[in-house]
Short mmCIF file of C-alpha atoms and ligand atoms in Angstrom, two decimals:
data_model
loop_
_atom_site.label_atom_id
_atom_site.label_comp_id
_atom_site.label_asym_id
_atom_site.label_seq_id
_atom_site.Cartn_x
_atom_site.Cartn_y
_atom_site.Cartn_z
CA MET A 1 0.10 -0.14 -0.02
CA LYS A 2 1.44 3.31 -0.82
CA PHE A 3 0.25 6.60 0.67
CA GLY A 4 0.69 9.84 -1.09
CA GLY A 5 1.29 13.32 0.00
CA VAL A 6 -2.03 14.48 0.30
CA ALA A 7 -2.76 11.18 2.50
CA VAL A 8 -0.14 11.89 5.13
CA ALA A 9 -0.77 15.56 4.95
CA ASN A 10 -1.20 15.99 8.72
CA GLY A 11 -1.26 14.08 12.11
CA GLU A 12 -5.00 13.64 11.72
CA LYS A 13 -4.61 12.01 8.10
CA ILE A 14 -1.69 9.89 9.28
CA LYS A 15 -3.86 8.50 11.98
CA ARG A 16 -6.39 7.52 9.28
CA VAL A 17 -3.54 6.05 7.35
CA ALA A 18 -2.90 3.83 10.20
CA TYR A 19 -6.24 2.88 11.23
CA LEU A 20 -6.72 1.82 7.65
CA VAL A 21 -3.70 -0.50 7.46
CA LYS A 22 -4.79 -1.72 11.00
CA ARG A 23 -8.25 -2.94 9.58
CA PHE A 24 -6.82 -4.59 6.70
CA LYS A 25 -4.17 -6.55 8.98
CA GLU A 26 -7.07 -7.49 11.05
CA GLU A 27 -9.67 -8.42 8.37
CA GLY A 28 -6.94 -10.56 6.91
CA SER A 29 -6.72 -12.61 10.17
CA ARG A 30 -10.27 -13.16 10.60
CA GLU A 31 -11.61 -14.01 7.18
CA LYS A 32 -8.75 -16.26 5.99
CA GLU A 33 -6.45 -18.95 7.10
CA GLU A 34 -3.29 -16.79 6.19
CA ARG A 35 -2.89 -13.43 7.72
CA ASN A 36 -2.63 -10.24 5.40
CA GLU A 37 0.90 -9.09 5.08
CA LEU A 38 1.58 -5.82 3.64
CA VAL A 39 4.34 -3.21 3.10
CA VAL A 40 3.75 0.33 3.35
CA VAL A 41 5.33 2.69 1.21
CA THR A 42 4.82 6.61 1.94
CA SER A 43 5.44 9.90 0.09
CA ALA A 44 6.61 12.91 1.65
CA ILE A 45 3.93 15.10 3.87
CA SER A 46 2.25 17.08 0.88
CA THR A 47 4.24 20.09 -0.27
CA VAL A 48 7.28 19.37 1.64
CA THR A 49 9.19 18.11 -1.35
CA ASP A 50 8.24 21.19 -3.52
CA THR A 51 9.66 23.11 -0.23
CA LEU A 52 12.94 21.28 -0.43
CA TYR A 53 13.51 21.83 -3.93
CA GLU A 54 12.76 25.79 -3.78
CA ASN A 55 14.76 26.06 -0.85
CA ALA A 56 17.80 24.39 -1.75
CA ASN A 57 17.62 26.65 -4.80
CA ARG A 58 17.09 29.70 -2.88
CA ILE A 59 19.79 29.14 -0.39
CA ALA A 60 22.33 28.13 -3.11
CA LYS A 61 21.59 31.37 -4.97
CA GLU A 62 21.37 33.71 -1.95
CA GLY A 63 24.19 32.32 0.27
CA ASN A 64 22.59 33.46 3.52
CA VAL A 65 23.44 31.12 6.37
CA GLU A 66 20.55 32.86 8.64
CA LYS A 67 17.98 31.69 6.06
CA VAL A 68 19.03 27.98 6.48
CA LYS A 69 18.42 27.94 10.24
CA GLU A 70 14.86 29.74 9.55
CA PHE A 71 14.15 26.91 7.06
CA VAL A 72 15.11 23.74 8.65
CA ASP A 73 13.41 25.28 11.93
CA GLY A 74 10.17 25.52 10.14
CA LEU A 75 10.55 21.98 8.53
CA ARG A 76 11.37 20.65 12.18
CA ASP A 77 8.20 22.32 13.66
CA LYS A 78 6.08 21.00 10.84
CA HIS A 79 7.09 17.48 11.50
CA VAL A 80 7.12 17.32 15.07
CA LEU A 81 4.02 18.98 15.20
CA THR A 82 2.58 16.16 12.90
CA ALA A 83 4.01 13.52 14.95
CA SER A 84 2.60 14.69 18.13
CA GLU A 85 -0.95 14.90 16.55
CA ALA A 86 -0.53 11.32 15.04
CA ILE A 87 1.28 9.39 17.88
CA ASP A 88 -0.42 8.99 21.32
CA ASN A 89 1.93 6.98 22.73
CA ARG A 90 4.41 9.07 24.78
CA ASP A 91 7.44 6.67 24.40
CA GLU A 92 6.62 6.22 20.71
CA LEU A 93 6.60 10.01 20.28
CA SER A 94 9.67 10.81 21.89
CA GLU A 95 11.72 7.97 19.87
CA VAL A 96 10.50 9.74 16.53
CA LYS A 97 10.83 13.15 17.69
CA ALA A 98 14.38 12.11 18.43
CA GLU A 99 14.80 10.71 14.98
CA ILE A 100 13.33 13.92 13.53
CA LYS A 101 16.04 16.12 14.97
CA GLU A 102 18.66 13.92 13.78
CA ARG A 103 17.34 14.16 10.20
CA ILE A 104 16.99 17.83 10.79
CA ALA A 105 20.48 18.25 11.69
CA GLU A 106 21.56 16.22 8.65
CA ILE A 107 19.83 18.49 6.33
CA GLU A 108 21.08 21.58 8.33
CA ARG A 109 24.74 20.55 7.66
CA ALA A 110 24.25 19.81 3.89
CA LEU A 111 22.39 22.90 3.32
CA ILE A 112 24.89 25.02 5.22
CA GLY A 113 27.29 23.42 2.87
CA ILE A 114 25.16 24.31 -0.08
CA CYS A 115 24.89 27.86 0.98
CA LEU A 116 28.37 28.50 1.83
CA LEU A 117 29.74 26.83 -1.38
CA GLY A 118 26.72 28.51 -3.32
CA GLU A 119 26.66 25.66 -5.43
CA LEU A 120 23.87 22.84 -5.90
CA THR A 121 24.76 19.88 -7.82
CA PRO A 122 22.00 17.41 -8.93
CA ARG A 123 23.63 14.94 -6.37
CA SER A 124 23.07 17.28 -3.49
CA LEU A 125 19.67 18.13 -4.79
CA ASP A 126 18.99 14.43 -4.41
CA TYR A 127 20.26 14.38 -1.15
CA ILE A 128 18.11 17.50 0.03
CA SER A 129 14.78 16.31 -1.68
CA SER A 130 15.09 12.72 -0.16
CA PHE A 131 14.18 14.42 3.48
CA GLY A 132 10.61 14.62 2.80
CA GLU A 133 10.32 10.89 2.68
CA ARG A 134 12.83 10.35 5.17
CA LEU A 135 10.81 12.43 7.72
CA ALA A 136 7.58 11.15 7.01
CA ALA A 137 8.37 7.43 6.90
CA PRO A 138 9.29 7.52 10.86
CA ILE A 139 6.30 9.17 11.71
CA LEU A 140 4.08 6.32 10.00
CA ALA A 141 6.06 4.01 11.40
CA GLY A 142 5.45 5.31 14.75
CA THR A 143 1.91 5.87 14.46
CA LEU A 144 1.29 2.16 13.39
CA ARG A 145 3.33 1.41 16.63
CA SER A 146 1.20 3.46 18.70
CA LEU A 147 -1.90 1.66 17.48
CA GLY A 148 0.12 -1.73 18.57
CA MET A 149 1.20 -2.93 15.35
CA GLU A 150 4.94 -3.88 14.93
CA ALA A 151 6.41 -1.52 12.34
CA VAL A 152 9.73 -0.45 11.25
CA HIS A 153 10.87 2.22 8.65
CA LEU A 154 13.32 1.71 5.70
CA THR A 155 14.86 4.08 3.43
CA GLY A 156 14.68 3.21 -0.38
CA GLY A 157 18.40 1.83 -0.02
CA GLU A 158 17.74 -0.10 3.10
CA ALA A 159 14.63 -1.49 1.23
CA GLY A 160 17.04 -2.80 -1.52
CA ILE A 161 16.27 -0.16 -4.20
CA ILE A 162 19.67 0.45 -5.78
CA THR A 163 20.00 2.69 -8.52
CA ASN A 164 22.53 4.18 -10.91
CA GLU A 165 23.79 7.67 -10.73
CA GLU A 166 21.48 9.33 -12.77
CA TYR A 167 20.40 12.22 -9.91
CA GLY A 168 16.93 13.27 -10.26
CA ASN A 169 15.81 10.02 -12.37
CA ALA A 170 17.85 7.36 -11.18
CA GLN A 171 17.56 3.85 -13.06
CA LEU A 172 17.09 0.61 -11.20
CA THR A 173 20.26 -1.62 -11.44
CA TRP A 174 20.51 -4.92 -12.63
CA GLY A 175 18.99 -7.82 -10.39
CA VAL A 176 17.69 -5.39 -7.40
CA GLU A 177 14.56 -7.55 -7.05
CA ARG A 178 16.54 -10.34 -5.25
CA GLY A 179 18.18 -7.82 -2.60
CA ILE A 180 14.59 -6.15 -2.00
CA ARG A 181 13.03 -9.63 -1.64
CA GLU A 182 15.91 -10.51 0.85
CA ARG A 183 15.54 -7.17 2.83
CA ILE A 184 11.52 -7.19 2.92
CA MET A 185 10.55 -10.86 3.04
CA PRO A 186 11.99 -11.76 6.70
CA LEU A 187 10.36 -8.51 7.81
CA LEU A 188 6.97 -9.52 6.76
CA GLU A 189 6.94 -12.46 9.19
CA ASP A 190 6.10 -10.27 12.19
CA LYS A 191 6.42 -6.75 11.02
CA ILE A 192 4.94 -4.26 8.90
CA PRO A 193 7.88 -2.38 6.89
CA VAL A 194 7.38 1.15 6.27
CA VAL A 195 9.55 2.31 3.05
CA ALA A 196 10.54 6.01 2.35
CA GLY A 197 8.94 6.08 -1.31
CA PHE A 198 10.89 8.22 -4.04
CA ILE A 199 14.23 7.44 -3.19
CA GLY A 200 16.93 4.90 -3.59
CA GLU A 201 20.61 4.78 -3.20
CA THR A 202 23.67 3.76 -5.44
CA MET A 203 26.11 0.90 -4.77
CA LYS A 204 28.38 3.22 -2.79
CA GLY A 205 25.50 4.32 -0.55
CA THR A 206 24.66 7.54 -2.01
CA ILE A 207 21.04 8.82 -1.91
CA THR A 208 19.08 9.23 -5.30
CA THR A 209 15.69 9.93 -6.48
CA LEU A 210 13.13 8.38 -8.91
CA GLY A 211 11.83 11.57 -10.42
CA ARG A 212 8.78 13.80 -9.11
CA GLY A 213 5.97 11.20 -7.95
CA GLY A 214 8.40 8.53 -7.58
CA SER A 215 6.62 6.75 -4.62
CA ASP A 216 4.22 5.13 -6.91
CA TYR A 217 7.21 3.54 -8.53
CA THR A 218 8.67 2.76 -5.18
CA ALA A 219 5.57 0.85 -4.37
CA THR A 220 5.47 -1.20 -7.68
CA ILE A 221 9.16 -1.93 -7.74
CA ILE A 222 8.62 -3.45 -4.26
CA GLY A 223 5.30 -5.18 -5.16
CA ALA A 224 6.88 -6.70 -8.17
CA ALA A 225 9.90 -7.81 -6.28
CA ILE A 226 8.12 -9.76 -3.57
CA ASP A 227 5.10 -11.03 -5.91
CA ALA A 228 2.59 -9.09 -4.14
CA ASP A 229 -0.97 -10.15 -4.84
CA GLU A 230 -2.07 -6.64 -5.39
CA ILE A 231 -0.64 -3.22 -5.20
CA TRP A 232 -2.90 -0.42 -3.49
CA LEU A 233 -1.82 3.14 -4.48
CA TRP A 234 -4.04 5.27 -1.87
CA LYS A 235 -5.12 8.82 -2.90
CA GLU A 236 -7.55 11.33 -2.11
CA THR A 237 -9.27 11.14 -5.42
CA GLU A 238 -12.04 8.33 -6.69
CA GLY A 239 -9.39 6.87 -9.05
CA ILE A 240 -8.17 7.32 -12.68
CA MET A 241 -10.75 9.78 -14.35
CA SER A 242 -12.00 10.04 -17.76
CA ALA A 243 -10.88 13.71 -17.55
CA ASP A 244 -10.20 16.37 -14.89
CA PRO A 245 -13.45 16.61 -13.06
CA LYS A 246 -12.40 20.37 -12.29
CA ILE A 247 -12.83 21.03 -16.18
CA ILE A 248 -15.42 18.26 -17.30
CA LYS A 249 -18.34 18.45 -15.28
CA ASN A 250 -19.37 14.58 -16.12
CA ALA A 251 -15.80 13.37 -15.90
CA ARG A 252 -16.07 9.92 -13.93
CA LYS A 253 -13.91 7.27 -12.63
CA ILE A 254 -12.58 4.59 -15.07
CA PRO A 255 -13.33 1.44 -13.25
CA TYR A 256 -10.72 -0.54 -15.20
CA ILE A 257 -7.71 0.60 -17.39
CA SER A 258 -4.99 -1.40 -18.89
CA TYR A 259 -1.29 -0.89 -18.08
CA VAL A 260 -0.55 0.52 -21.58
CA GLU A 261 -3.37 2.85 -21.21
CA ALA A 262 -2.60 3.91 -17.87
CA MET A 263 1.08 4.56 -18.95
CA GLU A 264 0.09 6.71 -22.14
CA LEU A 265 -2.07 8.97 -19.42
CA SER A 266 0.95 9.27 -17.04
CA TYR A 267 3.35 10.16 -19.73
CA PHE A 268 1.16 12.93 -21.04
CA GLY A 269 1.12 14.64 -17.64
CA ALA A 270 -2.09 13.62 -16.36
CA SER A 271 -0.27 13.33 -12.89
CA VAL A 272 -2.11 10.08 -12.53
CA LEU A 273 0.81 7.99 -11.68
CA HIS A 274 4.63 8.15 -12.09
CA PRO A 275 5.32 7.43 -15.73
CA ARG A 276 7.35 4.25 -15.09
CA ALA A 277 5.09 2.75 -12.19
CA MET A 278 3.54 0.44 -14.51
CA GLU A 279 7.02 -1.07 -15.86
CA PRO A 280 7.83 -3.49 -12.77
CA VAL A 281 4.46 -5.16 -12.54
CA MET A 282 3.52 -5.57 -16.20
CA ARG A 283 5.63 -8.75 -16.71
CA LYS A 284 4.27 -10.35 -13.52
CA GLN A 285 0.85 -9.03 -14.36
CA ILE A 286 0.36 -7.90 -10.79
CA PRO A 287 -3.03 -5.72 -10.50
CA ILE A 288 -2.56 -2.18 -9.34
CA ARG A 289 -5.52 -0.49 -7.59
CA VAL A 290 -6.00 3.39 -7.28
CA LYS A 291 -7.94 3.55 -4.12
CA ASN A 292 -9.82 6.45 -2.59
CA LEU A 293 -8.88 7.27 1.13
CA ILE A 294 -12.36 9.10 1.38
CA LYS A 295 -14.03 6.09 0.41
CA PRO A 296 -12.00 2.98 1.26
CA GLU A 297 -14.60 0.56 0.37
CA ASP A 298 -14.71 1.91 -3.10
CA GLU A 299 -13.28 -0.40 -5.75
CA GLY A 300 -11.29 2.48 -7.19
CA THR A 301 -9.64 2.09 -10.53
CA LEU A 302 -8.06 -1.64 -11.30
CA ILE A 303 -4.99 -1.42 -13.96
CA GLY A 304 -4.51 -4.75 -15.22
CA GLU A 305 -3.01 -6.46 -18.44
CA GLU A 306 -6.06 -6.69 -20.85
CA PRO A 307 -7.32 -3.83 -22.64
CA ALA A 308 -11.06 -3.54 -21.43
CA LYS A 309 -13.63 -3.91 -24.22
CA THR A 310 -15.51 -0.69 -24.20
CA LYS A 311 -18.28 0.52 -26.61
CA LYS A 312 -16.19 3.38 -27.51
CA ALA A 313 -12.58 3.46 -28.59
CA ALA A 314 -10.99 6.26 -26.44
CA LYS A 315 -11.27 6.25 -22.68
CA ALA A 316 -9.73 9.61 -21.36
CA ILE A 317 -8.84 13.04 -22.41
CA THR A 318 -6.06 14.96 -20.59
CA LEU A 319 -4.56 18.08 -21.32
CA ILE A 320 -1.48 19.94 -20.16
CA GLU A 321 -1.97 23.39 -19.59
CA ASN A 322 0.99 25.31 -19.51
CA THR A 323 2.83 24.38 -22.76
CA SER A 324 4.57 26.03 -25.36
CA ILE A 325 4.92 25.21 -28.93
CA ILE A 326 8.56 25.82 -30.82
CA ASN A 327 9.06 25.87 -34.25
CA VAL A 328 12.72 25.40 -35.52
CA THR A 329 13.28 25.82 -39.38
CA GLY A 330 16.66 24.61 -40.87
CA THR A 331 18.85 26.75 -43.32
CA GLY A 332 19.05 23.54 -45.50
CA MET A 333 22.91 23.45 -44.77
CA MET A 334 22.21 20.21 -43.10
CA SER A 335 19.81 17.38 -43.51
CA ILE A 336 16.71 17.51 -41.40
CA SER A 337 17.79 14.63 -39.44
CA GLU A 338 21.02 16.23 -38.52
CA VAL A 339 19.19 19.36 -37.57
CA ALA A 340 17.26 17.11 -35.51
CA ALA A 341 19.95 15.38 -33.87
CA ARG A 342 21.58 18.74 -32.81
CA ILE A 343 18.37 20.13 -31.53
CA PHE A 344 17.55 17.06 -29.05
CA SER A 345 20.72 16.57 -27.89
CA ALA A 346 20.97 20.38 -27.08
CA LEU A 347 17.43 19.99 -25.25
CA ALA A 348 18.73 17.08 -23.56
CA ALA A 349 21.77 18.61 -22.18
CA LYS A 350 19.51 21.37 -20.74
CA ASN A 351 17.14 18.87 -19.29
CA VAL A 352 14.18 19.88 -21.54
CA ASP A 353 11.73 17.40 -22.26
CA SER A 354 9.61 17.40 -25.34
CA ILE A 355 5.86 16.15 -24.73
CA MET A 356 5.29 16.15 -28.40
CA VAL A 357 7.41 16.21 -31.77
CA SER A 358 5.97 16.44 -35.08
CA GLN A 359 7.87 17.24 -38.47
CA GLY A 360 6.23 18.18 -41.71
CA SER A 361 7.57 16.14 -44.88
CA SER A 362 8.14 19.15 -47.08
CA GLU A 363 9.58 21.71 -45.17
CA MET A 364 12.76 21.81 -43.02
CA THR A 365 10.73 22.59 -39.93
CA ILE A 366 10.50 20.41 -36.58
CA SER A 367 7.83 21.70 -34.07
CA LEU A 368 7.95 20.40 -30.41
CA VAL A 369 5.88 21.09 -27.35
CA ILE A 370 7.42 21.39 -24.09
CA GLU A 371 6.17 22.80 -20.67
CA SER A 372 6.58 26.51 -20.52
CA ALA A 373 8.33 26.27 -17.27
CA GLN A 374 11.26 24.81 -19.46
CA LEU A 375 11.00 27.30 -22.24
CA GLU A 376 13.78 29.61 -21.27
CA ARG A 377 16.09 26.60 -20.95
CA ALA A 378 14.94 25.53 -24.27
CA ILE A 379 15.70 28.69 -25.95
CA GLY A 380 18.99 28.89 -24.50
CA ALA A 381 19.76 25.33 -25.97
CA ILE A 382 18.54 26.22 -29.50
CA GLN A 383 20.35 29.53 -29.63
CA SER A 384 23.58 27.63 -28.53
CA ILE A 385 23.37 25.42 -31.57
CA ASN A 386 22.96 27.97 -33.76
CA SER A 387 25.56 30.69 -33.04
CA SER A 388 26.93 31.16 -36.68
CA GLY A 389 23.42 31.16 -37.85
CA THR A 390 24.12 28.27 -40.38
CA ILE A 391 21.95 25.69 -38.81
CA ILE A 392 18.65 27.24 -38.28
CA ARG A 393 16.97 29.82 -40.29
CA ASP A 394 13.84 30.55 -38.27
CA PHE A 395 13.02 29.96 -34.62
CA THR A 396 9.34 30.87 -33.40
CA PHE A 397 7.64 29.92 -30.26
CA ASN A 398 4.05 30.24 -28.67
CA SER A 399 3.13 30.05 -25.15
CA ASP A 400 -0.72 30.29 -25.62
CA VAL A 401 -1.34 26.76 -26.25
CA CYS A 402 -2.68 23.83 -24.66
CA ALA A 403 -1.41 20.04 -25.42
CA MET A 404 -4.18 17.40 -25.32
CA SER A 405 -4.05 13.73 -25.59
CA VAL A 406 -6.80 11.16 -26.23
CA VAL A 407 -6.17 7.86 -25.00
CA GLY A 408 -7.67 4.24 -25.31
CA ALA A 409 -6.49 0.93 -26.15
CA GLY A 410 -9.25 0.63 -28.48
CA MET A 411 -7.95 3.37 -30.71
CA ALA A 412 -5.35 0.77 -32.21
CA GLY A 413 -6.58 -0.29 -35.48
CA THR A 414 -10.00 1.06 -35.27
CA PRO A 415 -10.45 3.20 -38.33
CA GLY A 416 -12.06 6.66 -38.11
CA VAL A 417 -11.02 7.47 -34.34
CA ALA A 418 -8.67 10.21 -35.49
CA GLY A 419 -11.67 11.45 -37.81
CA GLU A 420 -13.90 11.40 -35.09
CA VAL A 421 -11.79 13.29 -32.67
CA PHE A 422 -10.93 15.92 -35.39
CA SER A 423 -14.39 16.53 -36.76
CA ALA A 424 -15.47 16.92 -32.95
CA LEU A 425 -13.13 19.71 -32.69
CA GLY A 426 -14.27 21.01 -36.36
CA LYS A 427 -17.91 21.49 -35.30
CA GLU A 428 -16.97 23.42 -32.21
CA GLY A 429 -14.89 25.75 -34.84
CA ILE A 430 -11.85 24.88 -32.93
CA SER A 431 -8.75 24.47 -35.10
CA VAL A 432 -5.79 22.37 -34.67
CA ILE A 433 -2.15 23.58 -34.35
CA MET A 434 -0.14 20.37 -34.24
CA ILE A 435 -0.83 16.56 -34.38
CA SER A 436 0.97 13.39 -33.44
CA GLN A 437 0.18 9.94 -33.00
CA GLY A 438 2.32 7.38 -31.46
CA SER A 439 2.79 4.39 -33.33
CA SER A 440 1.33 2.42 -30.62
CA GLU A 441 -2.02 4.07 -31.63
CA PHE A 442 -2.91 4.20 -28.12
CA ASN A 443 -3.28 7.90 -28.27
CA ILE A 444 -3.57 10.96 -30.53
CA SER A 445 -2.35 14.18 -29.25
CA PHE A 446 -2.73 17.47 -30.63
CA VAL A 447 -2.10 21.28 -29.54
CA VAL A 448 -4.94 23.82 -29.96
CA LYS A 449 -4.99 27.50 -28.63
CA ARG A 450 -5.25 27.80 -24.82
CA GLU A 451 -8.86 29.56 -24.94
CA ASP A 452 -10.14 26.66 -26.96
CA ALA A 453 -8.70 23.81 -24.65
CA TYR A 454 -11.64 23.31 -22.27
CA LYS A 455 -14.32 23.34 -25.01
CA ALA A 456 -12.10 20.80 -26.92
CA ALA A 457 -11.77 18.71 -24.00
CA GLN A 458 -15.71 18.80 -23.56
CA ALA A 459 -16.34 18.08 -27.21
CA ILE A 460 -14.08 15.03 -27.07
CA HIS A 461 -15.40 13.76 -24.12
CA ASP A 462 -19.01 14.23 -25.35
CA VAL A 463 -18.32 12.22 -28.53
CA PHE A 464 -16.67 9.06 -27.16
CA GLU A 465 -19.23 9.02 -24.39
CA MET A 466 -16.51 9.01 -21.91
CA GLY A 467 -18.81 10.11 -19.09
CA ALA A 468 -21.35 7.28 -19.65
N1 LIG B 501 7.67 13.51 -2.76
C1 LIG B 501 8.04 12.82 -3.94
C2 LIG B 501 7.18 14.19 -5.17
O1 LIG B 501 6.73 14.99 -4.37
C3 LIG B 501 7.51 11.84 -4.33
C4 LIG B 501 6.03 11.34 -4.66
O2 LIG B 501 5.23 12.29 -3.80
O3 LIG B 501 5.51 10.52 -5.00
O4 LIG B 501 7.36 14.15 -6.16
MG1 MG B 502 2.97 12.96 -4.41
#
């Protein structure tokens, strides 16, 4: 069971999580011969990871040691308060408080170093951002113990999640499953392991992170390694939705979705799950459930192997709001593939991810869509390859756009789906700026003017009866 940041946002919520775990354990021993065993994975308390990133950057820039003190004091107070609300047993509480203070002393030392050097490397940023989960896990484990359960907390490394040194987006090393099993299985005999999500460790013991939202991924890595029956990702949402309910009034929960569809949705920024979360479980076909903490009895969304047979080919529509489109036109001095190679390696060097890419056949133009937050970096990257003006003739961008994606396994091999998508938009008088369809055919992505986006989403949601 994985609990997201909102699920552990304060002491009261952490208590609720602990009761839920307790009920699951007890139900298991009542109803079945075998008892229920579980591993708990926790995110950082909601917003803490963001704060860590922001402050690490700010502290490196400003170089004011006083600000480090201010920040870590706030961080300590928040976690001590949360622990005090969550943990009733006094001995447990004082143990957890002592641990929080140790962690805070560590982060303070690191931040002072960063502050004095004025330098924040990807490696130190991973170390700093790991503290959210490393502070949350002891609190949740202490809360479980306070309710009479045997619980121990582990970092990602202690749970066997060993990665390479790709800081910020670390990749698992070969054969980690065995190490995870060796560490987790013996604990399950009589304990509940509470693993800090999001983080791993290199072979040398340096802390790494698995990318934003990485706690989902931690849960599925561990679930796959120990051959879990199911993986439950607890959120404060109904499950995976056909569209954002804030935008589409009749958006509804998707009861069943396949791994590949869930992956498409995540890749397209639907912030449903970590995009790599499906990878570890696909081969073993372990079902994932996205469950609603507010209605724990609810089935949530089940994610499994088979694409569900639905009346309509498309299941969900997602949109990424703050996107920019960039058009780069070559001079013709180089082939378009050489220009593309230059552009993409320059973007990669500046950590810019393109969400969509398209290239017309007749022109020397490549269009790409990125998050607007990365626009400045992208412009810098493209200028860097064109210092002498021989590669790129023209370069424009537009930040007034919205990227959208229609997802559904039923689209593969079904003629006319794209036609339905674009005629629905046409009927609304919405013009499409850019189109791309992956060859998996599980999604069609396109770009419209920002002001048209919500209308476009509603039109597509209606045409495919996603709310029915
Ligand atoms: N705390 C991390 C983040 O905010 C990981 C997670 O929540 O899954 O990205
Ligand atoms: Mg999260």
